[in-house]
mmCIF file with all atom_site columns, C-alpha atoms in Angstrom:
data_model
loop_
_atom_site.group_PDB
_atom_site.id
_atom_site.type_symbol
_atom_site.label_atom_id
_atom_site.label_alt_id
_atom_site.label_comp_id
_atom_site.label_asym_id
_atom_site.label_entity_id
_atom_site.label_seq_id
_atom_site.pdbx_PDB_ins_code
_atom_site.Cartn_x
_atom_site.Cartn_y
_atom_site.Cartn_z
_atom_site.occupancy
_atom_site.B_iso_or_equiv
_atom_site.pdbx_formal_charge
_atom_site.auth_seq_id
_atom_site.auth_comp_id
_atom_site.auth_asym_id
_atom_site.auth_atom_id
_atom_site.pdbx_PDB_model_num
ATOM 1   C CA . MET S 1 1   ? 45.311 122.668 150.210 1.00 86.00 ? 1   MET S CA 1
ATOM 2   C CA . ILE S 1 2   ? 46.343 123.790 146.486 1.00 89.00 ? 2   ILE S CA 1
ATOM 3   C CA . ASP S 1 3   ? 48.141 120.030 145.925 1.00 90.00 ? 3   ASP S CA 1
ATOM 4   C CA . ALA S 1 4   ? 44.930 118.621 147.823 1.00 88.00 ? 4   ALA S CA 1
ATOM 5   C CA . ILE S 1 5   ? 42.106 121.017 145.281 1.00 91.00 ? 5   ILE S CA 1
ATOM 6   C CA . HIS S 1 6   ? 44.508 119.454 142.102 1.00 90.00 ? 6   HIS S CA 1
ATOM 7   C CA . HIS S 1 7   ? 43.513 116.165 143.316 1.00 93.00 ? 7   HIS S CA 1
ATOM 8   C CA . ILE S 1 8   ? 40.096 115.733 143.912 1.00 92.00 ? 8   ILE S CA 1
ATOM 9   C CA . ALA S 1 9   ? 37.714 115.043 140.837 1.00 94.00 ? 9   ALA S CA 1
ATOM 10  C CA . ILE S 1 10  ? 35.405 117.652 140.307 1.00 94.00 ? 10  ILE S CA 1
ATOM 11  C CA . GLN S 1 11  ? 37.457 121.277 140.438 1.00 92.00 ? 11  GLN S CA 1
ATOM 12  C CA . PRO S 1 12  ? 35.856 123.349 142.132 1.00 93.00 ? 12  PRO S CA 1
ATOM 13  C CA . ASP S 1 13  ? 34.995 127.903 141.318 1.00 94.00 ? 13  ASP S CA 1
ATOM 14  C CA . PHE S 1 14  ? 35.840 128.624 144.490 1.00 95.00 ? 14  PHE S CA 1
ATOM 15  C CA . ALA S 1 15  ? 37.359 127.397 148.298 1.00 95.00 ? 15  ALA S CA 1
ATOM 16  C CA . LEU S 1 16  ? 36.459 128.698 151.426 1.00 95.00 ? 16  LEU S CA 1
ATOM 17  C CA . SER S 1 17  ? 39.125 128.026 153.452 1.00 94.00 ? 17  SER S CA 1
ATOM 18  C CA . ASP S 1 18  ? 40.473 129.437 157.665 1.00 94.00 ? 18  ASP S CA 1
ATOM 19  C CA . ALA S 1 19  ? 42.406 131.993 156.977 1.00 93.00 ? 19  ALA S CA 1
ATOM 20  C CA . MET S 1 20  ? 44.903 130.245 154.879 1.00 91.00 ? 20  MET S CA 1
ATOM 21  C CA . PRO S 1 21  ? 45.601 132.576 151.592 1.00 93.00 ? 21  PRO S CA 1
ATOM 22  C CA . LEU S 1 22  ? 45.840 130.215 149.152 1.00 93.00 ? 22  LEU S CA 1
ATOM 23  C CA . GLY S 1 23  ? 47.523 132.692 146.905 1.00 91.00 ? 23  GLY S CA 1
ATOM 24  C CA . ASP S 1 24  ? 46.045 133.267 142.405 1.00 92.00 ? 24  ASP S CA 1
ATOM 25  C CA . GLU S 1 25  ? 45.554 129.356 141.669 1.00 87.00 ? 25  GLU S CA 1
ATOM 26  C CA . ILE S 1 26  ? 41.715 129.544 142.300 1.00 93.00 ? 26  ILE S CA 1
ATOM 27  C CA . ALA S 1 27  ? 38.648 132.810 143.867 1.00 95.00 ? 27  ALA S CA 1
ATOM 28  C CA . HIS S 1 28  ? 38.854 131.732 147.679 1.00 96.00 ? 28  HIS S CA 1
ATOM 29  C CA . ASN S 1 29  ? 38.345 133.531 150.281 1.00 96.00 ? 29  ASN S CA 1
ATOM 30  C CA . ALA S 1 30  ? 39.921 132.747 153.427 1.00 96.00 ? 30  ALA S CA 1
ATOM 31  C CA . ILE S 1 31  ? 38.054 133.412 155.936 1.00 97.00 ? 31  ILE S CA 1
ATOM 32  C CA . ILE S 1 32  ? 39.448 134.637 159.540 1.00 96.00 ? 32  ILE S CA 1
ATOM 33  C CA . LYS S 1 33  ? 37.822 132.362 162.973 1.00 96.00 ? 33  LYS S CA 1
ATOM 34  C CA . GLY S 1 34  ? 35.951 130.066 159.589 1.00 95.00 ? 34  GLY S CA 1
ATOM 35  C CA . ASP S 1 35  ? 36.119 126.881 162.062 1.00 94.00 ? 35  ASP S CA 1
ATOM 36  C CA . SER S 1 36  ? 33.047 128.755 163.513 1.00 95.00 ? 36  SER S CA 1
ATOM 37  C CA . LEU S 1 37  ? 32.110 131.117 160.865 1.00 97.00 ? 37  LEU S CA 1
ATOM 38  C CA . SER S 1 38  ? 31.685 128.190 157.900 1.00 97.00 ? 38  SER S CA 1
ATOM 39  C CA . MET S 1 39  ? 29.666 125.452 158.969 1.00 97.00 ? 39  MET S CA 1
ATOM 40  C CA . SER S 1 40  ? 31.571 123.677 155.729 1.00 95.00 ? 40  SER S CA 1
ATOM 41  C CA . ILE S 1 41  ? 34.722 124.813 156.666 1.00 96.00 ? 41  ILE S CA 1
ATOM 42  C CA . GLY S 1 42  ? 33.827 123.670 161.224 1.00 97.00 ? 42  GLY S CA 1
ATOM 43  C CA . ALA S 1 43  ? 33.044 120.052 159.242 1.00 97.00 ? 43  ALA S CA 1
ATOM 44  C CA . ALA S 1 44  ? 36.260 120.862 157.136 1.00 94.00 ? 44  ALA S CA 1
ATOM 45  C CA . SER S 1 45  ? 38.019 121.033 160.180 1.00 94.00 ? 45  SER S CA 1
ATOM 46  C CA . ILE S 1 46  ? 36.409 118.253 162.051 1.00 96.00 ? 46  ILE S CA 1
ATOM 47  C CA . LEU S 1 47  ? 37.448 115.631 159.782 1.00 95.00 ? 47  LEU S CA 1
ATOM 48  C CA . ALA S 1 48  ? 41.251 116.574 159.488 1.00 92.00 ? 48  ALA S CA 1
ATOM 49  C CA . LYS S 1 49  ? 41.926 116.922 162.898 1.00 93.00 ? 49  LYS S CA 1
ATOM 50  C CA . VAL S 1 50  ? 40.504 112.923 163.317 1.00 95.00 ? 50  VAL S CA 1
ATOM 51  C CA . THR S 1 51  ? 41.938 112.003 160.231 1.00 95.00 ? 51  THR S CA 1
ATOM 52  C CA . ARG S 1 52  ? 45.346 113.893 161.839 1.00 93.00 ? 52  ARG S CA 1
ATOM 53  C CA . ASP S 1 53  ? 45.247 112.305 165.963 1.00 95.00 ? 53  ASP S CA 1
ATOM 54  C CA . ARG S 1 54  ? 44.282 108.495 163.439 1.00 96.00 ? 54  ARG S CA 1
ATOM 55  C CA . ILE S 1 55  ? 47.758 108.756 161.864 1.00 96.00 ? 55  ILE S CA 1
ATOM 56  C CA . MET S 1 56  ? 50.007 110.611 165.129 1.00 95.00 ? 56  MET S CA 1
ATOM 57  C CA . LYS S 1 57  ? 48.553 107.333 166.432 1.00 96.00 ? 57  LYS S CA 1
ATOM 58  C CA . LYS S 1 58  ? 49.775 105.212 163.667 1.00 97.00 ? 58  LYS S CA 1
ATOM 59  C CA . TYR S 1 59  ? 53.025 106.970 164.035 1.00 96.00 ? 59  TYR S CA 1
ATOM 60  C CA . ASP S 1 60  ? 53.549 106.480 167.638 1.00 96.00 ? 60  ASP S CA 1
ATOM 61  C CA . LEU S 1 61  ? 53.582 102.802 166.396 1.00 97.00 ? 61  LEU S CA 1
ATOM 62  C CA . GLN S 1 62  ? 56.814 103.169 164.667 1.00 96.00 ? 62  GLN S CA 1
ATOM 63  C CA . TYR S 1 63  ? 58.156 106.183 167.282 1.00 96.00 ? 63  TYR S CA 1
ATOM 64  C CA . PRO S 1 64  ? 57.009 105.250 170.590 1.00 96.00 ? 64  PRO S CA 1
ATOM 65  C CA . GLU S 1 65  ? 59.767 107.241 172.446 1.00 95.00 ? 65  GLU S CA 1
ATOM 66  C CA . TYR S 1 66  ? 57.530 110.865 170.853 1.00 93.00 ? 66  TYR S CA 1
ATOM 67  C CA . GLY S 1 67  ? 54.593 109.608 172.756 1.00 93.00 ? 67  GLY S CA 1
ATOM 68  C CA . PHE S 1 68  ? 52.418 111.498 169.750 1.00 94.00 ? 68  PHE S CA 1
ATOM 69  C CA . ALA S 1 69  ? 49.378 109.064 171.164 1.00 93.00 ? 69  ALA S CA 1
ATOM 70  C CA . GLN S 1 70  ? 49.266 111.208 173.661 1.00 91.00 ? 70  GLN S CA 1
ATOM 71  C CA . HIS S 1 71  ? 49.690 114.461 172.515 1.00 89.00 ? 71  HIS S CA 1
ATOM 72  C CA . LYS S 1 72  ? 49.141 114.051 168.819 1.00 89.00 ? 72  LYS S CA 1
ATOM 73  C CA . GLY S 1 73  ? 52.179 116.502 167.013 1.00 84.00 ? 73  GLY S CA 1
ATOM 74  C CA . TYR S 1 74  ? 50.092 118.885 169.128 1.00 85.00 ? 74  TYR S CA 1
ATOM 75  C CA . PRO S 1 75  ? 52.830 121.555 170.432 1.00 84.00 ? 75  PRO S CA 1
ATOM 76  C CA . THR S 1 76  ? 52.591 120.807 174.578 1.00 89.00 ? 76  THR S CA 1
ATOM 77  C CA . LYS S 1 77  ? 55.582 120.842 177.027 1.00 90.00 ? 77  LYS S CA 1
ATOM 78  C CA . GLN S 1 78  ? 56.088 116.892 176.790 1.00 90.00 ? 78  GLN S CA 1
ATOM 79  C CA . HIS S 1 79  ? 55.700 116.604 172.845 1.00 87.00 ? 79  HIS S CA 1
ATOM 80  C CA . LYS S 1 80  ? 58.426 119.964 173.209 1.00 88.00 ? 80  LYS S CA 1
ATOM 81  C CA . GLU S 1 81  ? 60.524 117.899 176.264 1.00 90.00 ? 81  GLU S CA 1
ATOM 82  C CA . LEU S 1 82  ? 60.772 114.730 173.996 1.00 91.00 ? 82  LEU S CA 1
ATOM 83  C CA . LEU S 1 83  ? 61.308 116.181 170.944 1.00 89.00 ? 83  LEU S CA 1
ATOM 84  C CA . LYS S 1 84  ? 64.927 117.921 172.161 1.00 88.00 ? 84  LYS S CA 1
ATOM 85  C CA . MET S 1 85  ? 65.869 114.418 173.801 1.00 92.00 ? 85  MET S CA 1
ATOM 86  C CA . TYR S 1 86  ? 64.914 112.650 170.981 1.00 92.00 ? 86  TYR S CA 1
ATOM 87  C CA . GLY S 1 87  ? 65.588 114.665 167.613 1.00 89.00 ? 87  GLY S CA 1
ATOM 88  C CA . VAL S 1 88  ? 63.600 115.506 164.862 1.00 91.00 ? 88  VAL S CA 1
ATOM 89  C CA . THR S 1 89  ? 62.060 112.097 162.843 1.00 92.00 ? 89  THR S CA 1
ATOM 90  C CA . PRO S 1 90  ? 60.925 112.524 159.031 1.00 93.00 ? 90  PRO S CA 1
ATOM 91  C CA . ILE S 1 91  ? 57.873 113.259 160.216 1.00 92.00 ? 91  ILE S CA 1
ATOM 92  C CA . HIS S 1 92  ? 58.147 116.079 162.160 1.00 91.00 ? 92  HIS S CA 1
ATOM 93  C CA . ARG S 1 93  ? 57.941 119.053 159.720 1.00 89.00 ? 93  ARG S CA 1
ATOM 94  C CA . ARG S 1 94  ? 60.406 121.583 159.157 1.00 88.00 ? 94  ARG S CA 1
ATOM 95  C CA . SER S 1 95  ? 58.576 124.920 159.912 1.00 88.00 ? 95  SER S CA 1
ATOM 96  C CA . PHE S 1 96  ? 57.816 124.202 163.436 1.00 86.00 ? 96  PHE S CA 1
ATOM 97  C CA . GLN S 1 97  ? 60.391 126.268 165.433 1.00 89.00 ? 97  GLN S CA 1
ATOM 98  C CA . PRO S 1 98  ? 61.299 124.044 167.997 1.00 87.00 ? 98  PRO S CA 1
ATOM 99  C CA . VAL S 1 99  ? 62.207 121.175 165.264 1.00 89.00 ? 99  VAL S CA 1
ATOM 100 C CA . ILE S 1 100 ? 63.660 124.213 163.623 1.00 92.00 ? 100 ILE S CA 1
ATOM 101 C CA . ASP S 1 101 ? 66.000 125.425 166.716 1.00 90.00 ? 101 ASP S CA 1
ATOM 102 C CA . ILE S 1 102 ? 66.793 122.044 167.265 1.00 89.00 ? 102 ILE S CA 1
ATOM 103 C CA . LEU S 1 103 ? 67.968 121.606 163.353 1.00 90.00 ? 103 LEU S CA 1
ATOM 104 C CA . ASN S 1 104 ? 69.976 124.634 163.778 1.00 90.00 ? 104 ASN S CA 1
ATOM 105 C CA . GLU S 1 105 ? 71.633 123.403 166.726 1.00 87.00 ? 105 GLU S CA 1
ATOM 106 C CA . GLN S 1 106 ? 72.200 120.105 165.485 1.00 82.00 ? 106 GLN S CA 1
ATOM 107 C CA . LEU S 1 107 ? 73.974 121.785 162.671 1.00 84.00 ? 107 LEU S CA 1
ATOM 108 C CA . ALA S 1 108 ? 75.975 124.328 164.709 1.00 83.00 ? 108 ALA S CA 1
ATOM 109 C CA . LEU S 1 109 ? 77.821 121.203 166.176 1.00 79.00 ? 109 LEU S CA 1
ATOM 110 C CA . GLU S 1 110 ? 78.108 119.291 163.644 1.00 78.00 ? 110 GLU S CA 1
ATOM 111 C CA . LEU S 1 111 ? 80.293 122.314 161.897 1.00 81.00 ? 111 LEU S CA 1
ATOM 112 C CA . GLU S 1 112 ? 81.987 122.730 164.971 1.00 78.00 ? 112 GLU S CA 1
ATOM 113 C CA . VAL S 1 113 ? 83.873 118.767 164.306 1.00 65.00 ? 113 VAL S CA 1
#
């Protein structure tokens, strides 16, 4: 979010976020359940979800075995099973616990060899 703020044409004096602290770089209010309490956060949330869904449909063409067009990368049972079956791709978030677990398993196997 900070990167996005730095790259917009008009620099804001203040930001609202949906419970996400933004550090000391900009004055902000991290509102818990902000998407339901603030119309601007709610609208941004909708735009982000629609954009993410479109991106995931494109990734589905690149990685069809993962089913991104169906689950959009959300941690569904199907997504976790496919991730275990096919492994981690460059687009998987390294902060997602199932991805961390799989990478740790792969590292342990490599160390055994």
